[in-house]
Short mmCIF file of C-alpha atoms in Angstrom, two decimals:
data_model
loop_
_atom_site.label_atom_id
_atom_site.label_comp_id
_atom_site.label_asym_id
_atom_site.label_seq_id
_atom_site.Cartn_x
_atom_site.Cartn_y
_atom_site.Cartn_z
CA MET A 62 -53.33 -97.37 -13.23
CA ALA A 63 -51.76 -99.10 -16.23
CA ALA A 64 -48.22 -98.23 -17.20
CA ARG A 65 -48.02 -95.45 -19.73
CA PRO A 66 -45.73 -95.83 -22.74
CA PRO A 67 -43.51 -92.85 -23.48
CA VAL A 68 -44.16 -90.62 -26.45
CA ARG A 69 -42.15 -91.75 -29.47
CA ARG A 70 -40.85 -88.80 -31.39
CA ASN A 71 -37.70 -87.30 -32.84
CA ARG A 72 -36.37 -84.51 -30.63
CA ALA A 73 -36.07 -81.30 -32.62
CA ALA A 74 -32.50 -80.06 -32.74
CA ARG A 75 -31.60 -76.99 -30.71
CA LEU A 76 -31.44 -73.99 -33.00
CA ALA A 77 -29.03 -71.12 -32.62
CA ARG A 78 -30.29 -68.28 -30.46
CA ALA A 79 -31.83 -65.44 -32.45
CA ALA A 80 -30.88 -61.82 -31.88
CA ALA A 81 -32.89 -60.39 -28.99
CA PHE A 82 -35.33 -57.57 -29.61
CA VAL A 83 -36.58 -54.99 -27.11
CA GLY A 84 -38.03 -56.93 -24.17
CA GLY A 85 -41.77 -56.71 -23.75
CA LEU A 86 -42.39 -55.02 -27.11
CA TYR A 87 -45.61 -56.10 -28.76
CA VAL A 88 -44.84 -57.51 -32.21
CA VAL A 89 -46.87 -59.44 -34.71
CA ALA A 90 -46.49 -62.46 -36.87
CA THR A 91 -49.44 -64.52 -37.86
CA GLY A 92 -51.41 -62.98 -35.10
CA HIS A 93 -49.18 -63.18 -32.01
CA VAL A 94 -47.98 -60.91 -29.23
CA GLY A 95 -44.34 -60.74 -28.21
CA SER A 96 -43.15 -63.36 -30.73
CA ASN A 97 -42.63 -62.87 -34.45
CA ASN A 98 -41.06 -66.24 -35.29
CA VAL A 99 -43.04 -68.70 -37.40
CA PHE A 100 -43.10 -72.45 -36.70
CA PHE A 101 -44.60 -74.96 -39.10
CA SER A 102 -44.85 -78.76 -39.13
CA GLY A 103 -46.32 -80.52 -42.13
CA GLU A 104 -45.49 -82.21 -45.41
CA ALA A 105 -43.77 -81.20 -48.62
CA GLY A 106 -45.13 -83.98 -50.80
CA PRO A 107 -43.62 -87.25 -49.52
CA TYR A 108 -41.29 -85.45 -47.10
CA PRO A 109 -42.22 -84.48 -43.52
CA VAL A 110 -40.78 -81.04 -42.83
CA SER A 111 -40.40 -78.69 -39.89
CA VAL A 112 -39.84 -75.05 -40.82
CA VAL A 113 -38.74 -72.16 -38.60
CA ILE A 114 -38.83 -68.63 -40.05
CA ARG A 115 -37.35 -65.69 -38.20
CA PRO A 116 -38.60 -62.58 -40.04
CA PRO A 117 -36.45 -59.43 -40.07
CA GLU A 118 -37.22 -56.56 -37.72
CA VAL A 119 -36.53 -53.99 -40.44
CA ILE A 120 -37.99 -54.03 -43.96
CA PRO A 121 -36.30 -54.59 -46.39
CA GLY A 122 -34.45 -57.23 -44.42
CA LEU A 123 -33.23 -60.81 -44.35
CA ALA A 124 -35.44 -63.56 -42.94
CA GLU A 125 -33.63 -66.57 -41.49
CA ILE A 126 -35.09 -69.89 -42.64
CA SER A 127 -34.42 -73.31 -41.06
CA VAL A 128 -35.88 -76.43 -42.70
CA ARG A 129 -35.65 -79.86 -41.08
CA VAL A 130 -36.32 -82.88 -43.30
CA PRO A 131 -36.08 -86.16 -41.34
CA GLY A 132 -34.74 -89.23 -43.13
CA ASP A 133 -32.32 -89.89 -45.96
CA GLY A 134 -32.50 -89.34 -49.69
CA VAL A 135 -32.83 -85.55 -49.77
CA ASP A 136 -30.87 -83.98 -52.61
CA ARG A 137 -31.99 -80.35 -52.63
CA VAL A 138 -34.04 -77.93 -50.54
CA THR A 139 -35.06 -74.53 -51.87
CA VAL A 140 -37.02 -71.61 -50.42
CA ARG A 141 -38.75 -68.69 -52.12
CA PRO A 142 -40.75 -65.70 -50.80
CA VAL A 143 -43.95 -64.85 -52.69
CA ARG A 144 -46.06 -61.80 -51.85
CA TRP A 145 -49.80 -62.31 -51.53
CA ASP A 146 -50.47 -60.09 -54.57
CA ALA A 147 -47.65 -61.40 -56.76
CA ALA A 148 -48.47 -62.27 -60.36
CA PRO A 149 -48.92 -66.01 -60.94
CA GLU A 150 -46.00 -66.04 -63.36
CA GLY A 151 -42.88 -63.96 -62.84
CA GLY A 152 -44.19 -62.23 -59.74
CA ALA A 153 -41.56 -63.62 -57.37
CA PRO A 154 -37.76 -64.04 -57.34
CA PRO A 155 -36.19 -67.39 -58.23
CA PRO A 156 -35.85 -69.83 -55.31
CA ASP A 157 -32.73 -69.83 -53.13
CA VAL A 158 -30.98 -73.08 -52.27
CA ALA A 159 -30.96 -73.92 -48.57
CA VAL A 160 -27.52 -75.05 -47.40
CA PRO A 161 -27.07 -78.17 -45.24
CA VAL A 162 -26.01 -77.30 -41.68
CA THR A 163 -22.68 -78.84 -40.71
CA GLY A 164 -23.08 -81.57 -38.13
CA ASP A 165 -26.82 -82.04 -38.69
CA PRO A 166 -27.64 -83.85 -41.95
CA GLU A 167 -31.39 -83.22 -41.58
CA LEU A 168 -31.20 -79.42 -41.14
CA TYR A 169 -30.98 -76.86 -43.96
CA ALA A 170 -30.57 -73.08 -43.61
CA ALA A 171 -31.14 -70.11 -45.89
CA GLU A 172 -31.72 -66.36 -45.82
CA LEU A 173 -34.40 -64.61 -47.85
CA TRP A 174 -34.97 -60.92 -48.53
CA LEU A 175 -38.43 -59.65 -47.60
CA MET A 176 -38.59 -56.39 -49.51
CA THR A 177 -41.98 -54.99 -48.52
CA VAL A 178 -44.49 -55.00 -45.70
CA GLY A 179 -47.43 -57.39 -46.11
CA ALA A 180 -48.44 -61.04 -46.25
CA TYR A 181 -46.04 -63.51 -47.85
CA ARG A 182 -45.88 -67.22 -48.32
CA VAL A 183 -42.50 -68.95 -48.21
CA GLU A 184 -42.49 -71.83 -50.66
CA VAL A 185 -40.34 -74.71 -49.41
CA ALA A 186 -39.49 -77.30 -52.07
CA VAL A 187 -37.73 -80.62 -51.43
CA GLU A 188 -36.23 -82.91 -54.07
CA GLY A 189 -34.74 -86.35 -53.53
CA SER A 190 -35.07 -90.08 -53.95
CA ARG A 191 -38.72 -90.00 -52.92
CA GLY A 192 -39.56 -87.49 -55.64
CA ALA A 193 -40.36 -83.81 -55.26
CA GLY A 194 -42.72 -81.94 -52.97
CA GLU A 195 -43.57 -78.39 -51.97
CA VAL A 196 -45.26 -76.67 -49.05
CA SER A 197 -46.24 -73.03 -48.45
CA VAL A 198 -45.73 -71.37 -45.07
CA PRO A 199 -47.56 -68.05 -44.42
CA VAL A 200 -45.43 -65.21 -43.04
CA THR A 201 -46.55 -61.74 -42.02
CA SER A 202 -43.86 -59.21 -42.93
CA VAL A 203 -44.01 -56.10 -40.75
CA MET A 204 -41.60 -53.34 -39.85
CA LEU A 205 -40.99 -53.41 -36.12
CA GLY A 206 -38.67 -50.42 -36.03
CA VAL A 207 -35.80 -48.65 -37.75
CA LEU A 208 -32.10 -49.02 -37.11
CA ASP A 209 -31.01 -45.72 -35.59
CA LEU A 210 -27.49 -44.43 -36.23
CA PRO A 211 -25.19 -45.09 -33.25
CA PRO A 212 -24.58 -41.75 -31.43
CA GLY A 213 -20.78 -42.04 -31.72
CA LEU A 214 -20.91 -42.64 -35.46
CA GLY A 215 -23.39 -39.77 -35.80
CA TRP A 216 -20.98 -37.33 -34.19
CA VAL A 217 -18.12 -38.58 -36.37
CA LEU A 218 -20.19 -38.06 -39.53
CA PHE A 219 -21.29 -34.62 -38.29
CA ALA A 220 -17.66 -33.60 -37.71
CA LEU A 221 -16.67 -34.85 -41.16
CA ALA A 222 -19.58 -32.94 -42.73
CA MET A 223 -18.50 -29.73 -40.97
CA LEU A 224 -14.92 -30.29 -42.08
CA LEU A 225 -16.11 -30.80 -45.66
CA ALA A 226 -18.27 -27.66 -45.50
CA ALA A 227 -15.36 -25.63 -44.11
CA GLY A 228 -13.15 -26.99 -46.88
CA VAL A 229 -15.64 -25.93 -49.57
CA VAL A 230 -15.78 -22.39 -48.10
CA ALA A 231 -12.00 -22.15 -47.80
CA ILE A 232 -11.39 -23.42 -51.32
CA THR A 233 -13.93 -20.96 -52.72
CA GLY A 234 -12.27 -18.06 -50.88
CA ALA A 235 -8.81 -19.09 -52.07
CA ALA A 236 -9.99 -19.47 -55.64
CA VAL A 237 -11.57 -15.99 -55.72
CA ARG A 238 -8.66 -14.38 -53.89
CA GLU A 239 -5.78 -15.92 -55.83
CA SER A 240 -7.23 -16.58 -59.29
CA GLN A 241 -6.45 -13.10 -60.73
CA VAL A 242 -3.23 -12.33 -58.82
CA PRO A 243 -0.07 -12.48 -60.95
CA ALA A 244 2.58 -14.96 -59.96
CA GLY A 245 4.86 -13.74 -57.19
CA GLU A 246 2.47 -11.02 -56.02
CA THR A 247 0.15 -10.94 -53.01
CA ALA A 248 -3.57 -10.35 -53.05
CA GLY A 249 -4.63 -6.78 -52.57
CA PRO A 250 -7.57 -5.32 -50.61
CA ARG A 251 -9.91 -5.74 -53.56
CA GLN A 252 -9.15 -9.42 -53.93
CA LEU A 253 -9.43 -9.95 -50.17
CA ARG A 254 -12.81 -8.23 -50.09
CA ARG A 255 -14.10 -10.27 -53.01
CA ALA A 256 -12.82 -13.47 -51.34
CA ARG A 257 -14.62 -12.66 -48.10
CA ILE A 258 -17.88 -11.97 -49.97
CA ALA A 259 -17.51 -15.25 -51.88
CA MET A 260 -16.80 -17.17 -48.67
CA VAL A 261 -19.87 -15.71 -46.94
CA ALA A 262 -22.04 -16.49 -49.96
CA THR A 263 -20.62 -19.99 -50.17
CA ALA A 264 -21.14 -20.54 -46.43
CA LEU A 265 -24.77 -19.43 -46.78
CA GLY A 266 -25.21 -21.72 -49.80
CA VAL A 267 -23.67 -24.69 -48.00
CA ALA A 268 -25.82 -23.99 -44.93
CA GLY A 269 -28.89 -23.88 -47.18
CA ILE A 270 -27.94 -27.17 -48.80
CA LEU A 271 -27.38 -28.75 -45.38
CA TYR A 272 -30.74 -27.42 -44.17
CA LEU A 273 -32.60 -28.73 -47.22
CA GLY A 274 -30.76 -32.03 -46.95
CA ASN A 275 -31.76 -32.32 -43.30
CA GLN A 276 -35.38 -31.54 -44.18
CA TRP A 277 -35.32 -34.22 -46.88
CA TRP A 278 -33.77 -36.70 -44.45
CA GLU A 279 -36.38 -36.01 -41.79
CA ALA A 280 -39.18 -36.38 -44.36
CA VAL A 281 -37.80 -39.73 -45.48
CA ASP A 282 -37.39 -40.79 -41.85
CA ARG A 283 -40.99 -39.83 -41.05
CA ASP A 284 -42.19 -41.73 -44.09
CA ILE A 285 -40.22 -44.82 -43.10
CA ARG A 286 -41.35 -44.63 -39.46
CA SER A 287 -44.97 -44.29 -40.58
CA GLY A 288 -44.61 -47.84 -41.91
CA ILE A 289 -43.75 -49.25 -38.48
CA PHE A 290 -46.45 -51.72 -37.55
CA GLU A 291 -49.04 -50.56 -35.05
CA ARG A 292 -51.62 -52.97 -33.78
CA LEU A 293 -55.25 -51.99 -34.48
CA ALA A 294 -56.64 -50.05 -31.54
CA VAL A 295 -59.66 -51.73 -29.91
CA GLU A 296 -61.82 -51.24 -26.85
CA GLY A 297 -63.36 -54.10 -24.94
CA ALA A 298 -66.36 -53.72 -22.65
CA ILE A 299 -69.17 -55.67 -21.03
CA VAL A 300 -72.47 -54.60 -22.53
CA ARG A 301 -76.10 -55.73 -22.35
CA ASP A 302 -77.52 -57.26 -25.46
CA ARG A 303 -81.28 -57.83 -25.09
CA GLY A 304 -80.92 -58.94 -21.51
CA THR A 305 -77.72 -60.90 -21.98
CA ALA A 306 -74.26 -60.06 -20.64
CA ALA A 307 -71.95 -59.75 -23.64
CA LEU A 308 -68.31 -58.96 -24.29
CA GLU A 309 -68.00 -56.36 -27.03
CA ILE A 310 -64.82 -55.69 -29.00
CA ALA A 311 -64.95 -52.40 -30.93
CA ILE A 312 -62.19 -51.60 -33.41
CA THR A 313 -61.65 -47.88 -32.80
CA ASP A 314 -58.61 -47.43 -35.04
CA PRO A 315 -59.14 -44.63 -37.63
CA ALA A 316 -57.51 -46.89 -40.23
CA TRP A 317 -60.45 -49.27 -39.84
CA ARG A 318 -63.49 -47.20 -38.94
CA GLY A 319 -65.66 -45.82 -41.70
CA ARG A 320 -65.58 -49.02 -43.69
CA GLY A 321 -68.94 -50.33 -44.77
CA TRP A 322 -67.56 -53.86 -44.94
CA THR A 323 -65.32 -56.18 -42.93
CA PRO A 324 -62.18 -57.15 -44.87
CA LEU A 325 -61.70 -60.41 -42.97
CA VAL A 326 -61.54 -64.07 -43.93
CA PRO A 327 -62.50 -67.00 -41.69
CA ASP A 328 -59.83 -68.81 -39.70
CA HIS A 329 -61.08 -72.31 -38.79
CA GLY A 330 -64.47 -71.05 -39.91
CA LYS A 331 -64.49 -68.07 -37.48
CA LEU A 332 -63.93 -64.39 -38.21
CA MET A 333 -62.32 -63.87 -34.81
CA HIS A 334 -60.73 -66.15 -32.23
CA LEU A 335 -60.93 -64.34 -28.91
CA PHE A 336 -58.96 -65.47 -25.88
CA VAL A 337 -59.89 -64.15 -22.45
CA VAL A 338 -57.19 -64.57 -19.78
CA GLY A 339 -57.62 -63.81 -16.09
CA ALA A 340 -54.90 -61.53 -14.78
CA PRO A 341 -52.76 -61.71 -12.84
CA GLY A 342 -53.63 -65.12 -11.38
CA MET A 343 -54.03 -67.06 -14.67
CA ASP A 344 -56.97 -68.81 -12.97
CA ALA A 345 -59.58 -68.12 -15.65
CA PHE A 346 -59.55 -68.65 -19.41
CA ALA A 347 -61.95 -68.69 -22.33
CA HIS A 348 -61.66 -69.33 -26.06
CA LEU A 349 -64.55 -67.56 -27.78
CA HIS A 350 -65.70 -66.67 -31.28
CA PRO A 351 -67.41 -63.27 -31.50
CA VAL A 352 -69.62 -62.38 -34.41
CA PRO A 353 -69.71 -58.96 -36.12
CA VAL A 354 -72.67 -56.73 -35.34
CA ASP A 355 -71.39 -54.05 -37.73
CA SER A 356 -68.24 -53.36 -39.75
CA SER A 357 -66.11 -52.53 -36.68
CA THR A 358 -67.79 -54.22 -33.71
CA PHE A 359 -67.75 -57.84 -32.57
CA ARG A 360 -69.83 -59.30 -29.78
CA VAL A 361 -70.02 -62.59 -27.90
CA ALA A 362 -71.93 -63.78 -24.86
CA TRP A 363 -69.83 -63.47 -21.70
CA PRO A 364 -68.64 -66.95 -20.66
CA ASP A 365 -69.07 -68.49 -17.24
CA LEU A 366 -66.10 -66.66 -15.71
CA PRO A 367 -66.03 -64.74 -12.40
CA PRO A 368 -65.61 -60.97 -12.01
CA GLY A 369 -62.08 -59.66 -12.21
CA GLU A 370 -59.45 -58.22 -14.50
CA TYR A 371 -58.95 -59.86 -17.89
CA ARG A 372 -56.61 -59.53 -20.83
CA ILE A 373 -58.24 -60.13 -24.19
CA TYR A 374 -56.49 -61.23 -27.38
CA GLY A 375 -58.42 -61.34 -30.66
CA ASP A 376 -56.94 -63.13 -33.69
CA ILE A 377 -58.14 -61.87 -37.07
CA VAL A 378 -57.02 -62.46 -40.68
CA GLN A 379 -57.50 -59.87 -43.43
CA GLU A 380 -58.36 -60.67 -47.02
CA SER A 381 -54.70 -60.35 -48.05
CA GLY A 382 -53.74 -63.10 -45.61
CA PHE A 383 -52.27 -60.52 -43.19
CA ALA A 384 -52.91 -61.84 -39.67
CA GLN A 385 -52.73 -59.93 -36.42
CA THR A 386 -53.87 -60.00 -32.81
CA VAL A 387 -55.78 -57.11 -31.25
CA VAL A 388 -55.30 -56.67 -27.50
CA ASP A 389 -56.99 -54.90 -24.61
CA THR A 390 -57.58 -55.19 -20.88
CA ILE A 391 -60.99 -55.07 -19.24
CA THR A 392 -62.25 -55.09 -15.67
CA VAL A 393 -65.45 -57.07 -15.14
CA ASP A 394 -67.51 -56.35 -12.03
CA GLU A 395 -70.20 -58.59 -10.62
CA ALA A 396 -73.05 -56.26 -11.52
CA ALA A 397 -72.03 -56.24 -15.19
CA ILE A 398 -72.38 -60.01 -15.53
CA ALA A 399 -75.37 -60.49 -13.25
CA LEU A 400 -77.29 -61.44 -16.38
CA PRO A 401 -77.61 -64.66 -18.35
CA VAL A 402 -74.15 -65.88 -19.46
CA ALA A 403 -72.96 -68.28 -22.13
CA GLY A 404 -74.06 -71.41 -20.29
CA ASP A 405 -77.67 -70.20 -20.37
CA ILE A 406 -77.71 -69.49 -24.10
CA PRO A 407 -78.73 -72.21 -26.56
CA VAL A 408 -76.31 -73.48 -29.16
CA ALA A 409 -77.21 -73.02 -32.85
CA GLY A 410 -80.79 -72.88 -34.06
CA ASP A 411 -82.79 -69.68 -34.33
CA ALA A 412 -82.37 -67.19 -31.56
CA PRO A 413 -85.28 -67.24 -29.08
CA PRO A 414 -87.59 -64.22 -28.91
CA GLY A 415 -85.97 -61.20 -27.32
CA MET A 416 -82.40 -62.43 -27.85
CA SER A 417 -79.94 -61.17 -30.43
CA ALA A 418 -79.14 -63.74 -33.09
CA GLY A 419 -75.49 -62.72 -32.77
CA LEU A 420 -75.35 -63.99 -29.18
CA ARG A 421 -76.11 -67.59 -29.86
CA ARG A 422 -73.40 -69.59 -28.13
CA ASP A 423 -70.91 -71.08 -30.56
CA ALA A 424 -70.51 -74.83 -30.16
CA ASP A 425 -66.73 -74.34 -30.16
CA ASP A 426 -66.75 -71.73 -27.39
CA SER A 427 -65.20 -72.91 -24.13
CA ASP A 428 -64.18 -71.62 -20.73
CA TRP A 429 -62.03 -72.85 -17.84
CA THR A 430 -61.36 -71.88 -14.23
CA GLY A 431 -58.84 -73.44 -11.89
CA THR A 432 -55.15 -73.50 -10.96
CA PRO A 433 -52.54 -74.29 -13.61
CA VAL A 434 -50.42 -77.34 -12.82
CA ALA A 435 -46.71 -76.64 -12.33
CA VAL A 436 -44.41 -78.48 -14.71
CA ALA A 437 -42.21 -80.15 -12.10
CA GLY A 438 -41.21 -83.64 -11.06
CA PRO A 439 -41.34 -86.82 -13.12
CA ARG A 440 -45.00 -86.43 -14.06
CA SER A 441 -47.28 -83.40 -14.42
CA GLU A 442 -50.98 -84.00 -14.99
CA ALA A 443 -53.81 -81.50 -15.38
CA PRO A 444 -57.38 -82.65 -14.68
CA LEU A 445 -59.96 -82.32 -17.43
CA ALA A 446 -63.65 -81.65 -16.88
CA ASP A 447 -64.80 -85.15 -17.96
CA GLY A 448 -62.56 -86.98 -15.46
CA SER A 449 -59.70 -87.67 -17.87
CA THR A 450 -56.24 -86.18 -17.39
CA LEU A 451 -53.81 -84.28 -19.59
CA GLU A 452 -50.18 -85.26 -19.06
CA TRP A 453 -47.21 -83.05 -19.91
CA GLN A 454 -44.74 -85.13 -21.97
CA GLY A 455 -42.49 -82.42 -23.37
CA ASP A 456 -39.25 -80.91 -22.13
CA ARG A 457 -39.18 -79.91 -18.49
CA GLU A 458 -36.28 -77.52 -18.88
CA LEU A 459 -37.31 -74.76 -21.27
CA ARG A 460 -34.97 -72.05 -22.51
CA VAL A 461 -35.37 -68.92 -24.58
CA ASP A 462 -35.14 -69.38 -28.37
CA GLU A 463 -34.47 -73.12 -28.11
CA GLU A 464 -36.77 -75.07 -30.39
CA THR A 465 -38.82 -77.61 -28.46
CA LEU A 466 -41.80 -79.86 -28.96
CA LEU A 467 -44.58 -79.24 -26.44
CA ALA A 468 -46.15 -82.69 -26.12
CA PHE A 469 -49.24 -83.77 -24.14
CA ARG A 470 -51.25 -86.96 -23.80
CA VAL A 471 -54.84 -87.46 -22.70
CA TRP A 472 -55.56 -90.47 -20.47
CA ASN A 473 -58.75 -92.11 -19.26
CA PRO A 474 -59.06 -92.75 -15.51
CA ASP A 475 -58.21 -96.41 -16.22
CA GLY A 476 -54.85 -95.42 -17.71
CA LYS A 477 -55.77 -95.94 -21.35
CA PRO A 478 -55.06 -93.24 -23.94
CA VAL A 479 -58.05 -91.31 -25.25
CA GLU A 480 -59.15 -91.12 -28.87
CA LEU A 481 -59.50 -87.41 -29.67
CA GLU A 482 -61.90 -85.74 -32.07
CA PRO A 483 -61.01 -82.90 -34.47
CA TYR A 484 -61.49 -79.49 -32.87
CA MET A 485 -62.04 -76.81 -35.51
CA GLY A 486 -60.08 -78.79 -38.07
CA MET A 487 -57.17 -79.57 -35.75
CA LEU A 488 -56.47 -82.28 -33.22
CA SER A 489 -55.83 -79.62 -30.59
CA HIS A 490 -55.38 -75.90 -29.95
CA ALA A 491 -53.10 -74.27 -27.40
CA ALA A 492 -52.74 -70.76 -26.02
CA ILE A 493 -49.49 -69.63 -24.41
CA THR A 494 -49.01 -66.43 -22.46
CA ARG A 495 -46.28 -65.02 -20.30
CA ASP A 496 -47.92 -64.20 -17.01
CA ASP A 497 -47.31 -60.45 -17.40
CA GLY A 498 -49.08 -60.46 -20.77
CA ALA A 499 -45.98 -59.52 -22.81
CA VAL A 500 -46.22 -62.73 -24.86
CA PHE A 501 -49.29 -64.42 -26.28
CA VAL A 502 -49.32 -67.14 -28.95
CA HIS A 503 -52.13 -69.24 -30.43
CA LEU A 504 -50.63 -72.62 -31.38
CA HIS A 505 -51.72 -75.59 -33.50
CA PRO A 506 -50.08 -78.99 -34.03
CA ALA A 507 -49.05 -77.58 -37.43
CA GLY A 508 -47.26 -74.70 -35.67
CA THR A 509 -47.94 -71.01 -35.25
CA ILE A 510 -49.33 -70.39 -38.73
CA SER A 511 -52.82 -69.04 -39.24
CA MET A 512 -55.12 -71.35 -41.18
CA GLY A 513 -56.94 -68.26 -42.48
CA SER A 514 -53.68 -66.92 -43.91
CA LEU A 515 -52.91 -70.30 -45.41
CA SER A 516 -56.31 -70.41 -47.10
CA VAL A 517 -55.53 -67.09 -48.82
CA LEU A 518 -51.85 -67.57 -49.61
CA ALA A 519 -51.99 -71.29 -50.47
CA PRO A 520 -55.61 -72.09 -51.39
CA ASP A 521 -54.74 -75.69 -52.22
CA GLY A 522 -53.74 -76.27 -48.59
CA SER A 523 -50.36 -77.65 -49.66
CA GLY A 524 -48.65 -79.55 -46.90
CA MET A 525 -51.76 -79.63 -44.69
CA ARG A 526 -53.06 -83.12 -45.39
CA ARG A 527 -52.44 -83.84 -41.73
CA SER A 528 -52.57 -81.71 -38.62
CA GLY A 529 -48.91 -81.63 -37.68
CA ARG A 530 -46.80 -84.78 -37.19
CA ASP A 531 -48.16 -88.27 -36.79
CA ALA A 532 -48.41 -89.09 -33.10
CA PRO A 533 -49.59 -91.95 -30.85
CA THR A 534 -53.21 -92.14 -29.72
CA GLY A 535 -54.19 -89.31 -27.42
CA VAL A 536 -50.98 -87.35 -28.04
CA VAL A 537 -50.88 -83.76 -29.29
CA GLU A 538 -47.64 -81.93 -30.10
CA PHE A 539 -46.81 -78.29 -30.81
CA PRO A 540 -43.49 -77.05 -32.28
CA PHE A 541 -42.42 -73.84 -30.57
CA ALA A 542 -39.59 -71.75 -29.09
CA PHE A 543 -40.25 -69.34 -26.23
CA PRO A 544 -39.22 -65.77 -27.20
CA GLN A 545 -38.56 -64.39 -23.70
CA PRO A 546 -37.69 -65.80 -20.26
CA GLY A 547 -40.25 -65.79 -17.47
CA GLU A 548 -43.28 -67.60 -16.08
CA TYR A 549 -45.69 -68.93 -18.70
CA THR A 550 -49.15 -70.48 -18.58
CA ILE A 551 -50.10 -72.94 -21.31
CA TRP A 552 -53.72 -73.91 -21.98
CA VAL A 553 -54.22 -77.03 -24.11
CA GLN A 554 -57.64 -77.72 -25.62
CA VAL A 555 -58.90 -81.01 -27.05
CA LYS A 556 -62.29 -82.35 -28.01
CA ARG A 557 -63.87 -85.59 -26.87
CA GLU A 558 -67.43 -86.83 -27.32
CA GLY A 559 -68.42 -83.45 -28.68
CA ARG A 560 -67.08 -81.58 -25.64
CA VAL A 561 -64.17 -79.12 -25.58
CA LEU A 562 -61.81 -79.90 -22.67
CA THR A 563 -59.12 -77.57 -21.34
CA GLY A 564 -56.04 -78.31 -19.25
CA ALA A 565 -53.55 -75.75 -17.96
CA PHE A 566 -49.86 -75.89 -17.03
CA GLN A 567 -47.41 -73.35 -15.68
CA ALA A 568 -43.78 -73.49 -16.76
CA THR A 569 -40.63 -71.46 -16.15
CA VAL A 570 -38.57 -70.48 -19.19
CA LEU A 571 -34.90 -69.83 -18.46
CA ASP A 572 -32.66 -67.33 -20.22
#
């Protein structure tokens, strides 16, 4: 086999470790599970940029922004958050200047306030010797929790409140008892009795105020906690659709049901990207595109996967640009899929008699079975279905919250790099999951952003004239940082000669 040249690329700088959140908690950002950081690679006019956004866990809160602009001649970098429904003029705050990071002349940092829950775009503007350019990065702002008062501080404040209440009662009693007593004389029984009555009345009044204050506080707390993001509830099942085995995803959440319409926008031309992952062995995988059969139900022909337990992750984008991933687990028995499956269903064209039009196999649907290749040794290669191979060319030591560039190259059997075709508007797609299901991310060469969100929040597609960074022939790259330690499986999908090919790797992420 011919010698293979190494990938030529600039290694992304290691970013500071972000504050850890509760391990295993499902969170959302642009339709992910277990990771709310946003990674973007594209162009701001004449400037290539890499942007990392770490949204706050509490809203309002500060989002941490890192912008890398390779090369010289950069004079100024600014960032600005714009809500999806902001007025065209005057509907957003003025931009903040990103400060150069000491020791790294290409890296700029800033913090932005995200004041409300919803879909935002962060406008990144660069000025310098090459002119000026701007790019918009979609961000989903959600409240992941509230910051509870530390127990020790709570008891201190409670003690101070009781001391203040006791002081108010004592002062009231002293004022009533002593206010009408001549100087040099002591209070008599009448004054003492009146003071006691006043103190009891004051104590009851203070207790009432404290009670009402506590009720108000609890009402505010309930209102705030009601804004904590909860993923849409769904139920997945294998059903029969006119003699065909189908996977059905029903959105059962009360917040969704009852609608007579589907408030979704296409992402890469699809209303839902559904990923089916075999658990716990990671030995089966499918990337499917269900179609709606009503306002809350999606259906797709079951792919050519064996019986077993599967986790399902469905990426959707709402009309506001708000993206999220719905999740469920299903168990598929042999009897349920002993019907025609995706490989038996024609692609495109009119549905044949007796078959639901919604179950026509999408040309971009794909499935894979096998054993992921461990990322170890000097070379790791995953076989592809057409005889070519997918080589891992990224870092072999992966650590939590360290920015990395996941790089892969497709080779022909003769050792020559493969020319790849666009796959749903991108050179490649990748799906990453921690093997226990606590993390799932759908990646593109442009990063973790949703193209559906971008189409809503930045209709001009600013910064998306290319799919990620320029790369050698056959090479695909994905900017990312793993949010939690553990064992991960990474599926990389490319298209060649009209065929979707999938390779899988398994990697260990260290703390």
